[in-house]
Every structure is written in structure tokens, then in C-alpha cells.
PDB file of C-alpha atoms and ligand atoms in Angstrom:
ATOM      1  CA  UNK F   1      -3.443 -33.409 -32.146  1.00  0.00           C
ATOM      2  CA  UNK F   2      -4.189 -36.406 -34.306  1.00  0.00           C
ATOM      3  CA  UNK F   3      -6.566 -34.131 -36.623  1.00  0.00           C
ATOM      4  CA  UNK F   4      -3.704 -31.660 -37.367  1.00  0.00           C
ATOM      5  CA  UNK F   5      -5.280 -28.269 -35.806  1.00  0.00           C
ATOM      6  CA  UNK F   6      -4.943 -27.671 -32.037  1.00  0.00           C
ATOM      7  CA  UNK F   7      -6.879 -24.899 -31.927  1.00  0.00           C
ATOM      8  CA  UNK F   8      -5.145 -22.604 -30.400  1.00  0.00           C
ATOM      9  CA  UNK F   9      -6.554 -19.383 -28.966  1.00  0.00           C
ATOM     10  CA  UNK F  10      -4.551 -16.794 -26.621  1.00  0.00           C
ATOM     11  CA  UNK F  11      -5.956 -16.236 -23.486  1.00  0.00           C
ATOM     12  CA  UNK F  12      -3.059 -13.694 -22.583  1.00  0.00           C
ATOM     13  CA  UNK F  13       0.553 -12.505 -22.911  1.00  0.00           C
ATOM     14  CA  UNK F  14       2.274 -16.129 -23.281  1.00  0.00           C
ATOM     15  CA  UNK F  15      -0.393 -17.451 -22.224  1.00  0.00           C
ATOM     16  CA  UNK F  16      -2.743 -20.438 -24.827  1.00  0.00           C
ATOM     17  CA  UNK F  17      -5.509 -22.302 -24.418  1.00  0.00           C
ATOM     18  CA  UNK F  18      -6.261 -25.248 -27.311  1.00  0.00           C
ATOM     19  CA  UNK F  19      -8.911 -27.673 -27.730  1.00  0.00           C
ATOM     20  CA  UNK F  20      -7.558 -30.076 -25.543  1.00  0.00           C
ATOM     21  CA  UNK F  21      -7.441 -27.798 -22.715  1.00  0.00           C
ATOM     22  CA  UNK F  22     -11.109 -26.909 -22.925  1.00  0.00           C
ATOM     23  CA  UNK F  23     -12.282 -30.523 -23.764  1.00  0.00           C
ATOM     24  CA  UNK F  24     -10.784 -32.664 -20.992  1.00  0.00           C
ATOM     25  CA  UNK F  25     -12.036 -29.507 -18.776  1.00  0.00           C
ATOM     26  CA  UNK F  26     -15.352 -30.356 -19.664  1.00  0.00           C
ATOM     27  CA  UNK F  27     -14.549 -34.130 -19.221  1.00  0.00           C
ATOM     28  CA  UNK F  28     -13.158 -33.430 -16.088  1.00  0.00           C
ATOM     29  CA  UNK F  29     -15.626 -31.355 -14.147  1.00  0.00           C
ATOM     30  CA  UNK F  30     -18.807 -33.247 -15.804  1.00  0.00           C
ATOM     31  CA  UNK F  31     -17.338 -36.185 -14.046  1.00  0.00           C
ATOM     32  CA  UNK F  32     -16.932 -34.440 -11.158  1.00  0.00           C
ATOM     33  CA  UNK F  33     -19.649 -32.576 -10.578  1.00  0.00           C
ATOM     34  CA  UNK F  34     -21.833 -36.170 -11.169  1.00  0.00           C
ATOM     35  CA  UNK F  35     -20.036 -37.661  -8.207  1.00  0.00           C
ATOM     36  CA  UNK F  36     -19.570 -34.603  -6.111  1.00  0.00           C
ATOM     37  CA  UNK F  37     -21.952 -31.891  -6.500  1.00  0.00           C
ATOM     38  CA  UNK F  38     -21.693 -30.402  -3.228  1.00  0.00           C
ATOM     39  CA  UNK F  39     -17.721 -29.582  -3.573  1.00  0.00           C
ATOM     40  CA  UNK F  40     -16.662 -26.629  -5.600  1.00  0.00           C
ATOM     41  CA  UNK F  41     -14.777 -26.901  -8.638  1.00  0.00           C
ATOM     42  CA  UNK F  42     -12.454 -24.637 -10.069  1.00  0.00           C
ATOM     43  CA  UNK F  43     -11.223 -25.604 -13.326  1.00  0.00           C
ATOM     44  CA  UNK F  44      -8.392 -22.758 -15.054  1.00  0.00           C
ATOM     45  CA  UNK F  45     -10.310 -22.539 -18.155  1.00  0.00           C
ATOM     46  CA  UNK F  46     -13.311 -20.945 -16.198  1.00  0.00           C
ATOM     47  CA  UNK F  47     -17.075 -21.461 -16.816  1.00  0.00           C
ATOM     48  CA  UNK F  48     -17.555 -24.035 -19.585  1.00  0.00           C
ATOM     49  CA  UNK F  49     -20.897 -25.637 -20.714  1.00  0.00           C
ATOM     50  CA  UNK F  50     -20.959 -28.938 -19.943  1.00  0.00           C
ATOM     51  CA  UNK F  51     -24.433 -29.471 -22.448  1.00  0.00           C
ATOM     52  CA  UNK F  52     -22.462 -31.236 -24.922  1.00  0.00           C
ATOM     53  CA  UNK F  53     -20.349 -33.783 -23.024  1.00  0.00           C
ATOM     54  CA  UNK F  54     -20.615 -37.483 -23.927  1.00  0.00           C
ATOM     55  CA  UNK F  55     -22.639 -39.590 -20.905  1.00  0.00           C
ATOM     56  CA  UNK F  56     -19.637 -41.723 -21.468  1.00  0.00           C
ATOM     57  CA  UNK F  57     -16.650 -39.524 -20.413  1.00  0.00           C
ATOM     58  CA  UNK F  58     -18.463 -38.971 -16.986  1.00  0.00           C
ATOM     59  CA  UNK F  59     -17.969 -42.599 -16.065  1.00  0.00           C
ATOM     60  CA  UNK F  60     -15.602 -42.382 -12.908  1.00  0.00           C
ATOM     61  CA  UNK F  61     -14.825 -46.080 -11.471  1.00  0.00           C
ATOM     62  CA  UNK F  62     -13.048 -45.988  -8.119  1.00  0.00           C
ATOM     63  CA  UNK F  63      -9.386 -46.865  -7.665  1.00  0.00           C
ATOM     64  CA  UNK F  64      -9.547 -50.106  -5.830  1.00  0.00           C
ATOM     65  CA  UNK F  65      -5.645 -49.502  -4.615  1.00  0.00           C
ATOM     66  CA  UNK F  66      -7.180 -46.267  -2.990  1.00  0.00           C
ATOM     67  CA  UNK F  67      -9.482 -47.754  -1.317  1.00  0.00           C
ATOM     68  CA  UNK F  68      -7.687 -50.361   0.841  1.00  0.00           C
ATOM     69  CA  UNK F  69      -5.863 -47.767   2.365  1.00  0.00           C
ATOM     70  CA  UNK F  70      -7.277 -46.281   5.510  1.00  0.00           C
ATOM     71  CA  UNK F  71      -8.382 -42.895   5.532  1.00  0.00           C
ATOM     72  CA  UNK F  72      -6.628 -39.970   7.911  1.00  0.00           C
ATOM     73  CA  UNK F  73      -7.899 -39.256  10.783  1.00  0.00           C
ATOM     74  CA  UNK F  74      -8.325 -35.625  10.227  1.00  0.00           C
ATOM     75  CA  UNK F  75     -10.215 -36.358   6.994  1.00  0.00           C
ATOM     76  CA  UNK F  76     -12.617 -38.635   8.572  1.00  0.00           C
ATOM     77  CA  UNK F  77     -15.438 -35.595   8.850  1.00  0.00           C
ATOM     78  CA  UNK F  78     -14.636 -34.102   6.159  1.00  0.00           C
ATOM     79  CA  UNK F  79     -18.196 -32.608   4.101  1.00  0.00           C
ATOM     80  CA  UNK F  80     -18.403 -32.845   0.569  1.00  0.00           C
ATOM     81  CA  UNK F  81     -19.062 -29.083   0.526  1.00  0.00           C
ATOM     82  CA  UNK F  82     -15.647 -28.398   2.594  1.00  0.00           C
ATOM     83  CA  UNK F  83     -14.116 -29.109  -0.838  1.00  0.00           C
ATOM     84  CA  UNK F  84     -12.654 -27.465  -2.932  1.00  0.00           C
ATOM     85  CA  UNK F  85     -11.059 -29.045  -6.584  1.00  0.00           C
ATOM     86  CA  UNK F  86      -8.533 -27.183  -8.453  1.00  0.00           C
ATOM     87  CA  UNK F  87      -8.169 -28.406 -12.002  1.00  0.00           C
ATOM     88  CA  UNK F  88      -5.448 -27.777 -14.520  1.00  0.00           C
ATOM     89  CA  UNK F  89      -6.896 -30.031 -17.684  1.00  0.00           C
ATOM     90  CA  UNK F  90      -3.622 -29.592 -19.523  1.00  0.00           C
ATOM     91  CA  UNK F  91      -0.574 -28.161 -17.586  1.00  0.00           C
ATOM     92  CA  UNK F  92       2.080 -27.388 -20.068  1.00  0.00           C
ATOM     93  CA  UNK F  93      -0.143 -26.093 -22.682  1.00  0.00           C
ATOM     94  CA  UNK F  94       3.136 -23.790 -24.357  1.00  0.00           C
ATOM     95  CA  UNK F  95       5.056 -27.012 -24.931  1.00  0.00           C
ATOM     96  CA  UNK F  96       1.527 -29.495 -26.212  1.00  0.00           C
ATOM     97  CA  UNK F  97       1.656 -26.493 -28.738  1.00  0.00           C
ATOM     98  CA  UNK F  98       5.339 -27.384 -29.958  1.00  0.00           C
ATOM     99  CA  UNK F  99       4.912 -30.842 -29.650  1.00  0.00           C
ATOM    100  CA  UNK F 100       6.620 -31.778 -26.223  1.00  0.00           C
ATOM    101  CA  UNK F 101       3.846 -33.617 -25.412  1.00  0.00           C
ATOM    102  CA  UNK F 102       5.794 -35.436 -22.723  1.00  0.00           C
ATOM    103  CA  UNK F 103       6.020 -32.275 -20.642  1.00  0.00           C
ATOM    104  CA  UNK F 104       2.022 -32.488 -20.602  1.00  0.00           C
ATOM    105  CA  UNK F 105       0.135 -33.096 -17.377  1.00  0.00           C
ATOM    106  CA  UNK F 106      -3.248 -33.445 -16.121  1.00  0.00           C
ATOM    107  CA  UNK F 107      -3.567 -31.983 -12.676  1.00  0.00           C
ATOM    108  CA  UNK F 108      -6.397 -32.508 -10.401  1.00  0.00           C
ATOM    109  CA  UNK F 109      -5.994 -31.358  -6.647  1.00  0.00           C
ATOM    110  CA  UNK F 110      -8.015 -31.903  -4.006  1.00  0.00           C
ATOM    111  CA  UNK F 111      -8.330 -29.372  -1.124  1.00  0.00           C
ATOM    112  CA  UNK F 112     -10.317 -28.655   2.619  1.00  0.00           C
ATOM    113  CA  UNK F 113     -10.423 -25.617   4.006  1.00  0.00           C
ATOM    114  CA  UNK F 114      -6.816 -24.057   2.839  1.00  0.00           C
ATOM    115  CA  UNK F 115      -4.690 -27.294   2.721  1.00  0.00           C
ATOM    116  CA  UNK F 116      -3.999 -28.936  -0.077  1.00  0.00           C
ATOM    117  CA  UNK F 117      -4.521 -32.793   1.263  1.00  0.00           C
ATOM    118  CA  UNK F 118      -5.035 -34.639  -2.727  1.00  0.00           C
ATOM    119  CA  UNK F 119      -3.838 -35.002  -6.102  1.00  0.00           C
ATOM    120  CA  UNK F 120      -3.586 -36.228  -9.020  1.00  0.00           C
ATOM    121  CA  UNK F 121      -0.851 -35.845 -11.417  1.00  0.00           C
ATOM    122  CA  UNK F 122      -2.325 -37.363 -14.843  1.00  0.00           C
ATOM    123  CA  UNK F 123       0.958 -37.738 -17.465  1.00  0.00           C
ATOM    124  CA  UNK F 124      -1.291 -39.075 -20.881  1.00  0.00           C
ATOM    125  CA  UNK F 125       1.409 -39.365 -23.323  1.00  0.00           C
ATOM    126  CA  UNK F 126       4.269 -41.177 -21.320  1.00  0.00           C
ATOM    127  CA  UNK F 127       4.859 -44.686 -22.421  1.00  0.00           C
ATOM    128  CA  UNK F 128       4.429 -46.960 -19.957  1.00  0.00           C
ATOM    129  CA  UNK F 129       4.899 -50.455 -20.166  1.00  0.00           C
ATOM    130  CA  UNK F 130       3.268 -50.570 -23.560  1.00  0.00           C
ATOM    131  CA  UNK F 131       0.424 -48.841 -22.264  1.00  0.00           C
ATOM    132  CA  UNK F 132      -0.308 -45.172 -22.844  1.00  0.00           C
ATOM    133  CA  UNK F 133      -0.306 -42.936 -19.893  1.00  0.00           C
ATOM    134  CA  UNK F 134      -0.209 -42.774 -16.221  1.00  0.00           C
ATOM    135  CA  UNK F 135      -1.406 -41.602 -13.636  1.00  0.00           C
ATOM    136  CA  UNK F 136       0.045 -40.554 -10.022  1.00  0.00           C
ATOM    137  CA  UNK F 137      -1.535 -40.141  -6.739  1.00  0.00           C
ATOM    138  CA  UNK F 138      -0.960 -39.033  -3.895  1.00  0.00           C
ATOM    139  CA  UNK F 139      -2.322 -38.139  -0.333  1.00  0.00           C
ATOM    140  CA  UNK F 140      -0.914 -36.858   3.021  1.00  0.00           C
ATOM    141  CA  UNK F 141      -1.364 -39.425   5.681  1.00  0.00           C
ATOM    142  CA  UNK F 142      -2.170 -42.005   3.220  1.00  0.00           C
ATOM    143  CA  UNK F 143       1.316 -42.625   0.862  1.00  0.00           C
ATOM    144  CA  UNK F 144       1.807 -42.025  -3.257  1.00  0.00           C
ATOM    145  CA  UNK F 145       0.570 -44.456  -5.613  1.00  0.00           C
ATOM    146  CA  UNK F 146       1.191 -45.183  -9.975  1.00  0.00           C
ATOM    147  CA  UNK F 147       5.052 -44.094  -9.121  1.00  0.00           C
ATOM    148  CA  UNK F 148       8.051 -45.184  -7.532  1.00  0.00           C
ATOM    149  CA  UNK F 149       9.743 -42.580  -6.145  1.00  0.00           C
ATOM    150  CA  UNK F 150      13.963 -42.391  -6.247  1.00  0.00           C
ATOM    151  CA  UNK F 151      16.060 -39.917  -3.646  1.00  0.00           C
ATOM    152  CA  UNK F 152      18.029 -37.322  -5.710  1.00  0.00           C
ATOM    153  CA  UNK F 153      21.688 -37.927  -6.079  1.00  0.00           C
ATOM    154  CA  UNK F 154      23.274 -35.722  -2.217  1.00  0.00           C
ATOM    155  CA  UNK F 155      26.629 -35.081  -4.247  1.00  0.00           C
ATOM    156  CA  UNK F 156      25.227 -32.926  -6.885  1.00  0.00           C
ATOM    157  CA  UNK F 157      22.310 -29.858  -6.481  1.00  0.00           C
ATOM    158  CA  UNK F 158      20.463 -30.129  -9.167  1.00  0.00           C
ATOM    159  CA  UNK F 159      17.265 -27.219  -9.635  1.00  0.00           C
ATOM    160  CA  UNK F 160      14.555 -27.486 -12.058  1.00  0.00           C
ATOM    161  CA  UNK F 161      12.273 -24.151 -13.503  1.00  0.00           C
ATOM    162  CA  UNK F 162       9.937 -23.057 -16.439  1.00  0.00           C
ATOM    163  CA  UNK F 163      11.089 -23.592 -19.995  1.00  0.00           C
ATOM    164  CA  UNK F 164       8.632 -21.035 -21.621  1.00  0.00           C
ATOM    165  CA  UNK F 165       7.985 -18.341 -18.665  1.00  0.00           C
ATOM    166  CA  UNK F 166      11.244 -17.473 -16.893  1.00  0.00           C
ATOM    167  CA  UNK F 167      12.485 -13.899 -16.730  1.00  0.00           C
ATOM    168  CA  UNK F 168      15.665 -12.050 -14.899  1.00  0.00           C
ATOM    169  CA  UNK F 169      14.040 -12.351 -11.595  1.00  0.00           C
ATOM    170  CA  UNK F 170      14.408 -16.164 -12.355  1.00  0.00           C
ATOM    171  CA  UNK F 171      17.515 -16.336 -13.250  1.00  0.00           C
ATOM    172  CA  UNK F 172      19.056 -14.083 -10.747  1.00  0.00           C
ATOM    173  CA  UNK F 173      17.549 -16.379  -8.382  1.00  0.00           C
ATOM    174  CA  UNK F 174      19.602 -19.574 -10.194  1.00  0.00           C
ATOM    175  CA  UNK F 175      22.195 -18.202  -9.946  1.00  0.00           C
ATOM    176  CA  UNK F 176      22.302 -17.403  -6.450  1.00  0.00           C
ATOM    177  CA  UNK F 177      21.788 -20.297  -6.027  1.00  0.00           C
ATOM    178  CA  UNK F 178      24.594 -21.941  -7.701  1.00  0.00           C
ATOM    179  CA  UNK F 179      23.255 -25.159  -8.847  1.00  0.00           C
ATOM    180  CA  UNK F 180      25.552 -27.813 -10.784  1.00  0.00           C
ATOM    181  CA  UNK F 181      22.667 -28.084 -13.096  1.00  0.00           C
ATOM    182  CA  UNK F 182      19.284 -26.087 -14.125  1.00  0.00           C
ATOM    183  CA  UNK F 183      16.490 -28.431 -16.081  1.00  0.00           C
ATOM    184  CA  UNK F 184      14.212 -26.122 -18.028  1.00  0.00           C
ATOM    185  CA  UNK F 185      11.148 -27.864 -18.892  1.00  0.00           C
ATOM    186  CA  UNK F 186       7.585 -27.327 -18.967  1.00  0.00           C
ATOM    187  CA  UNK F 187       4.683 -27.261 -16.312  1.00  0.00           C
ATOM    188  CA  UNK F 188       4.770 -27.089 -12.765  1.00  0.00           C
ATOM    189  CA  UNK F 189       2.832 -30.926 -12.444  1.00  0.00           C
ATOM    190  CA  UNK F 190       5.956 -32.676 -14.454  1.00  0.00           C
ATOM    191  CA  UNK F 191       8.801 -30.246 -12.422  1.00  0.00           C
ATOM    192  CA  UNK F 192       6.648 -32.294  -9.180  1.00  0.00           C
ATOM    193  CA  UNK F 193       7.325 -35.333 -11.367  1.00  0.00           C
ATOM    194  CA  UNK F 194      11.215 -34.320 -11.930  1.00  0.00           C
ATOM    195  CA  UNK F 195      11.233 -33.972  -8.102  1.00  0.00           C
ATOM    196  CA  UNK F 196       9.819 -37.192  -7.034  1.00  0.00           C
ATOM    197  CA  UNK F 197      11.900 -39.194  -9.791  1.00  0.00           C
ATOM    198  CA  UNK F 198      15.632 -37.899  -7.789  1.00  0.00           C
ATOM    199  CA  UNK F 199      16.051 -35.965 -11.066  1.00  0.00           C
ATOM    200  CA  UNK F 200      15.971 -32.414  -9.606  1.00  0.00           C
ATOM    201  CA  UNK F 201      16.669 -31.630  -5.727  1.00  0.00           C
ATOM    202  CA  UNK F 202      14.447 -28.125  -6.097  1.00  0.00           C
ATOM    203  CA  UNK F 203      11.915 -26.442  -8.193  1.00  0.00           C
ATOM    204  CA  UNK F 204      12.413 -22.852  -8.257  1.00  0.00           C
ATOM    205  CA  UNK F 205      10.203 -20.093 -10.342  1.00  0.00           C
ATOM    206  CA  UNK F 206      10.297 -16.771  -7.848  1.00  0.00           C
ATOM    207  CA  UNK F 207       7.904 -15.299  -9.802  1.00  0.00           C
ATOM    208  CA  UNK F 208       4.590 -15.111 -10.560  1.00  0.00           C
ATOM    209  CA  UNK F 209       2.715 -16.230 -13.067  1.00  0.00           C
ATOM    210  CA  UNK F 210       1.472 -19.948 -11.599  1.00  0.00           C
ATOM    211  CA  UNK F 211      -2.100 -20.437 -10.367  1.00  0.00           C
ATOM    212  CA  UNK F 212      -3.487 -22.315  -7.860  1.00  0.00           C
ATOM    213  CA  UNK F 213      -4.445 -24.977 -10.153  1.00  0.00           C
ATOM    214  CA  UNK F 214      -0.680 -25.302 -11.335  1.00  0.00           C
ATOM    215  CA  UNK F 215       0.276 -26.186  -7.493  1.00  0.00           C
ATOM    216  CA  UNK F 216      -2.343 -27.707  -5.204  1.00  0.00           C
ATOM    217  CA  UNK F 217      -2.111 -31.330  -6.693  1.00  0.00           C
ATOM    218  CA  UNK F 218       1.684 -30.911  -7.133  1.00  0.00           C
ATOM    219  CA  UNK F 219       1.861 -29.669  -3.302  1.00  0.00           C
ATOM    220  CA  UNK F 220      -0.498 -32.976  -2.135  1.00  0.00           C
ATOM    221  CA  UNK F 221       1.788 -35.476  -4.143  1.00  0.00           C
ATOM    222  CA  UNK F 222       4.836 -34.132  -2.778  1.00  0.00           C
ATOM    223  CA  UNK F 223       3.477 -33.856   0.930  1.00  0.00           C
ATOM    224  CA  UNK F 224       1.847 -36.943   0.564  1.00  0.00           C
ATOM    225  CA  UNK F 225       6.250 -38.270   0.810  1.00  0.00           C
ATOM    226  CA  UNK F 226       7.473 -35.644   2.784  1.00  0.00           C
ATOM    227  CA  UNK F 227       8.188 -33.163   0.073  1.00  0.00           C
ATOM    228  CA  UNK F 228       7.266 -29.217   0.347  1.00  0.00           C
ATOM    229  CA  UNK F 229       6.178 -27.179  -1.981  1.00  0.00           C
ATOM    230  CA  UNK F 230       5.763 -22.967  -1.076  1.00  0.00           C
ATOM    231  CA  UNK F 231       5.878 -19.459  -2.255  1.00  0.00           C
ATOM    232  CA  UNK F 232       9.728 -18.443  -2.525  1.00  0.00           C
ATOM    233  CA  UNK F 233       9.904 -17.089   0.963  1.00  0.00           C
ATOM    234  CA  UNK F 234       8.600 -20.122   2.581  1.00  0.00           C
ATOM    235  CA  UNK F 235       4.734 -19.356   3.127  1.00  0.00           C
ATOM    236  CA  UNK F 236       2.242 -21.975   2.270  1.00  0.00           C
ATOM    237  CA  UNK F 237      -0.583 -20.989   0.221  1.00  0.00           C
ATOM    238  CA  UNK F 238      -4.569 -21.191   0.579  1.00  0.00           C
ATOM    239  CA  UNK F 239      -6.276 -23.266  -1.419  1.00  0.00           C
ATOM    240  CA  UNK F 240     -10.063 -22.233  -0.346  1.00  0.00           C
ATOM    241  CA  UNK F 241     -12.481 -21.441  -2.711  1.00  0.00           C
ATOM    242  CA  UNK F 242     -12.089 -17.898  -2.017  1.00  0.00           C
ATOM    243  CA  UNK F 243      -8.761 -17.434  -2.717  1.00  0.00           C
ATOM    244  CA  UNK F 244      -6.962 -15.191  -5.397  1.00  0.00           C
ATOM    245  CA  UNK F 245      -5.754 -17.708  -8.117  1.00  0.00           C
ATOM    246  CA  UNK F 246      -2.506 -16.311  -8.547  1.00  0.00           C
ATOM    247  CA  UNK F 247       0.496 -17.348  -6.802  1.00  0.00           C
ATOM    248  CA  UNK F 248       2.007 -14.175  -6.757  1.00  0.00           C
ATOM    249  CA  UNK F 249       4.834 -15.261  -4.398  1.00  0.00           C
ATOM    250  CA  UNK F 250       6.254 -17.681  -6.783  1.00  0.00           C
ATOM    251  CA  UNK F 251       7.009 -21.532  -6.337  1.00  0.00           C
ATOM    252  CA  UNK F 252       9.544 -23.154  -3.913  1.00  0.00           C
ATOM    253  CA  UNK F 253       9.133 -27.126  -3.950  1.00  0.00           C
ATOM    254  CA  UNK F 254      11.404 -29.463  -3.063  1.00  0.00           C
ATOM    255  CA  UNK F 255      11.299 -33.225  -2.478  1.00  0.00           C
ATOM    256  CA  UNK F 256      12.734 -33.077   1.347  1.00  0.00           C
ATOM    257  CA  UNK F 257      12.948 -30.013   4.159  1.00  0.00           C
ATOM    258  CA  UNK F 258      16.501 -29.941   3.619  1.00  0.00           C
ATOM    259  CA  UNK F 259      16.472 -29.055  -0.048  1.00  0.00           C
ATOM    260  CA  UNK F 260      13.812 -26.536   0.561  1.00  0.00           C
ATOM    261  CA  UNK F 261      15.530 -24.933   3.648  1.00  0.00           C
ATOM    262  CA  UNK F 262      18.944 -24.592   1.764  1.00  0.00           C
ATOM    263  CA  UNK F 263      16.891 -22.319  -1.338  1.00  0.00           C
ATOM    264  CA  UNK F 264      15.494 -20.064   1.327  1.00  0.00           C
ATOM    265  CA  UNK F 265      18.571 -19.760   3.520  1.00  0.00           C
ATOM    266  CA  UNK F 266      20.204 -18.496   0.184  1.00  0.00           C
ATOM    267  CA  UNK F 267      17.796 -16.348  -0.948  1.00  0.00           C
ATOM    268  CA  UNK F 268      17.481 -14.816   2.777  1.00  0.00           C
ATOM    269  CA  UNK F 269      21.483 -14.299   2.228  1.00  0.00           C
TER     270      UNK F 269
HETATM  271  P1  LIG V   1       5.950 -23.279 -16.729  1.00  0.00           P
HETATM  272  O1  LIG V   1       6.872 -23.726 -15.680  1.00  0.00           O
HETATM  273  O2  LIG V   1       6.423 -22.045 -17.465  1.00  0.00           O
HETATM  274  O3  LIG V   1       5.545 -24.356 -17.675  1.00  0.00           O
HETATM  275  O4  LIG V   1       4.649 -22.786 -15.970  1.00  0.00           O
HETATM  276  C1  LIG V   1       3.901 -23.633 -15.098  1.00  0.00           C
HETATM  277  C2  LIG V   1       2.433 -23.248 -15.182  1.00  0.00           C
HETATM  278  O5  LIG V   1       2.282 -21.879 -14.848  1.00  0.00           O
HETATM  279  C3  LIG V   1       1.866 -23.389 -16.600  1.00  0.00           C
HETATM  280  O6  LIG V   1       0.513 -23.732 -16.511  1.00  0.00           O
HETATM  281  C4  LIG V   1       2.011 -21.994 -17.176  1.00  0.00           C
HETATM  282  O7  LIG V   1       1.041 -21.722 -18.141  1.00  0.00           O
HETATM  283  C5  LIG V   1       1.790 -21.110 -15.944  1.00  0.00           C
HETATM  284  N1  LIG V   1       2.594 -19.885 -16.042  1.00  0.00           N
HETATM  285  C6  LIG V   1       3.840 -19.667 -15.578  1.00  0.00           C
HETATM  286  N2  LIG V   1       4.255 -18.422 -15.863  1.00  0.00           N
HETATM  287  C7  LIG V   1       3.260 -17.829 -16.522  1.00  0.00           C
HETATM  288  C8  LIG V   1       3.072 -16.541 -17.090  1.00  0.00           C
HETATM  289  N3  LIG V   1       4.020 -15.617 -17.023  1.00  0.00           N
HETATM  290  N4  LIG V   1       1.900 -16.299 -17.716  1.00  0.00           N
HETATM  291  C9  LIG V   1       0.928 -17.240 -17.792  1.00  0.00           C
HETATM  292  N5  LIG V   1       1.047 -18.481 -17.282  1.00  0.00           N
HETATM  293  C10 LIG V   1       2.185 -18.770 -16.648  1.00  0.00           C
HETATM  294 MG1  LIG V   2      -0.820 -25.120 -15.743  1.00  0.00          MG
HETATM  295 MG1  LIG V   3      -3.487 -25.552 -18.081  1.00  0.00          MG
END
């Protein structure tokens, strides 16, 4: 950004990649893979060589406020090689492109088996008490950490839903559901943000068009505080290795059951 070109390429109908996205990629899974090299890793922009990455970037140092916390139960036998990472280096690629750089995210989930039990939502360009960036966390079982989270406001219904990709499936769906506001903004890690911040009771795209990268960190973070995040009839997805990327039934999130439960009970109607 700072040099003026972004290098943007198009992967697909409204669909870019730039520099950015490829680079911290290549960051991320080099730094991965050195810790972890029995988990898989599935970053969006596919295959990259990793030849040219600097020793540097693959420095990871452990969160110490991570590790006080106790680990779950369930996760205690957990294998390296029952993981699976789904990494979105830059979510909100359309609107880095236009300069809405606070839209940007950095999404890094963390999955066993199907669940999605980690993530990592990664905001660089936020301000944040005079210090660049930040980063949330969270983890079912264990709590949310780098956030403080706020309750939406229960007078008003308030929906959130794609700036760049919506369509008339979308917006048939918004309107059936009669919201007193809609925010349109981009990527599905900072719609998890708008969530968890009481901005926005629901997130709502029944569509396709997300992958599983878009929505296994935002689905940890929000579980990790009793939020939900689904396809837009209610059914969780898989997050194994072998899964198809595409989350063809759409995205339902909200930050409680309630919120979620009124969307569906609408769009059963
Ligand atoms: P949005 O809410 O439009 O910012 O989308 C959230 C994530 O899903 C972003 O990574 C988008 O690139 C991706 N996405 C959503 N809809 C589409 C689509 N129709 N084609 C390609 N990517 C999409
Ligand atoms: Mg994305
Ligand atoms: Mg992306």
C-alpha cells in the first residue's frame, strides 16, 4: 500500500487477490508450518512457495495471556495431525483495494476433526491506543482475549451483511427480516467483530460465496462467548481437511441463541 501499486490480480468474478494477500500467506503458513508441521494448513490463496520468506517473519513467540489459561478438557488429546488451519491472510480484500483498510482482517482458525474450536481475528490497521493493530482471540471452553465485548442494544434489531457481494437473494432475506437497521461492510472476520462489539444483533449473507476460511475463526471467536455462527438454515459446517471450501449454505451468525433463533424462525415463516 505504502509503495503505491497493490498488485492486484483477479482470481474470479468479484473476486481479487493483491500482494498483500499472497505475502502475509506466505508469512503465515511459513510460521506455521515451523511450529506445526504435522497439522494441515489450508491457506485461500492455495499452494504458495514459501523459498523466499524472510527467517525473520517465521518467528512465532507464544501469547503468555494464553497460556495461563487452562486448556479444555476435550482438547487435552488432541494430535497435532488432528488439525486442521484455515487461513484467510487478508479478509476484505474488495474494500483493501478501495482503501477501507479498516474493514481488513487477518483470519486464522483453528479446527479438530469438524469443529471449529480456535481463532484468530487479526484487525492490522485499527488504531489502538497509539499502537497499530490488534489482535483477537478466542477459544471455546477457554474465554476471548485482545477485546472487550459489549451486548447489542434489545430495543433495536440491528443486521449486518456484505458491502461488495450481496445480490436479491440477500436482500429479500433483509427484508424479511425487517431490521431497524442493515450495516453493509466488508469481510465476514470484521461482521464477527461488528457482532461482538453490540453493534449488530445478526450477520446475515444467505448466499454463497464465503469459504471456509472466511468462517472457522469467526465461528471459534463467537463460540468461544456463546455466539453462533451457521449456514442460513441452521446447520453447522465441517471444518475437516476434506471438506468442500465453499459455504454454499450461506452465513447465519449471531452473538446469542436468541438472535440466531429469531433469523431462522423468520426465514422458516
Ligand atoms: P463480504 O461480506 O462480501 O466482504 O464477503 C466475505 C468474504 O467472502 C470475503 O472474503 C469475500 O471475498 C468472500 N465472498 C463473499 N461473496 C463472494 C462472492 N460472490 N465471490 C467471491 N468471494 C466472495
Ligand atoms: Mg475472506
Ligand atoms: Mg482473503
Amino acid at each position: 500500500m505504502a509503495k503505491g501499486e497493490l498488485g492486484i490480480v483477479e482470481k474470479g468474478k468479484n473476486d481479487l487477490q493483491t500482494l498483500a494477500d499472497s505475502s502475509a500467506q506466505k508469512c503465515i503458513i511459513a510460521a506455521l508450518t515451523k511450529c506445526y508441521p504435522k497439522a494441515t494448513i489450508i491457506g485461500e490463496e492455495g499452494q504458495l512457495a514459501l523459498d523466499d520468506v524472510p527467517e525473520e517473519w517465521t518467528d512465532i513467540s507464544p501469547n503468555d495471556e494464553i497460556l495461563k489459561r487452562t486448556c479444555p478438557k476435550d482438547l487435552e488429546t488432541v494430535k497435532e495431525e488432528d488439525i486442521t488451519i484455515w487461513v484467510d491472510p487478508l479478509d476484505g480484500t474488495k474494500e483493501y483495494t478501495e482503501g477501507l483498510v479498516g474493514h481488513v482482517t487477518v483470519l486464522i482458525g483453528m479446527a479438530v476433526g469438524d469443529n471449529a474450536v480456535g481463532g484468530i481475528i487479526h484487525q492490522p490497521f485499527v488504531d489502538c491506543n497509539g499502537t497499530k493493530g490488534r489482535t483477537i482471540w478466542g477459544m471455546k471452553g477457554v474465554g476471548l482475549g485482545g477485546f472487550d465485548v459489549r451486548q447489542p442494544d434489545p430495543s433495536k434489531f440491528i443486521l449486518t451483511t456484505s458491502r461488495s457481494h450481496s445480490n436479491e437473494q440477500v436482500e429479500k432475506a433483509l427484508k424479511i427480516l425487517n431490521p431497524d437497521e442493515v450495516i453493509r461492510v466488508g469481510g465476514a472476520g470484521y461482521k464477527a467483530l461488528l457482532l461482538l462489539e453490540g453493534r449488530a444483533h445478526a450477520y446475515v449473507f444467505p448466499t454463497p460465496g464465503t469459504k471456509r476460511w472466511d468462517t472457522c475463526a469467526p465461528e471459534a471467536v463467537l463460540n468461544a462467548v456463546g455466539g453462533i455462527l451457521t449456514d442460513s438454515k441452521g446447520q453447522l459446517y465441517s471444518y475437516d481437511r476434506k471438506t468442500d471450501v465453499n459455504n454454499r449454505g450461506g452465513v447465519l451468525a449471531a452473538y446469542t441463541k436468541e438472535y440466531h433463533d429469531r433469523c431462522l424462525a423468520a426465514f422458516n415463516q
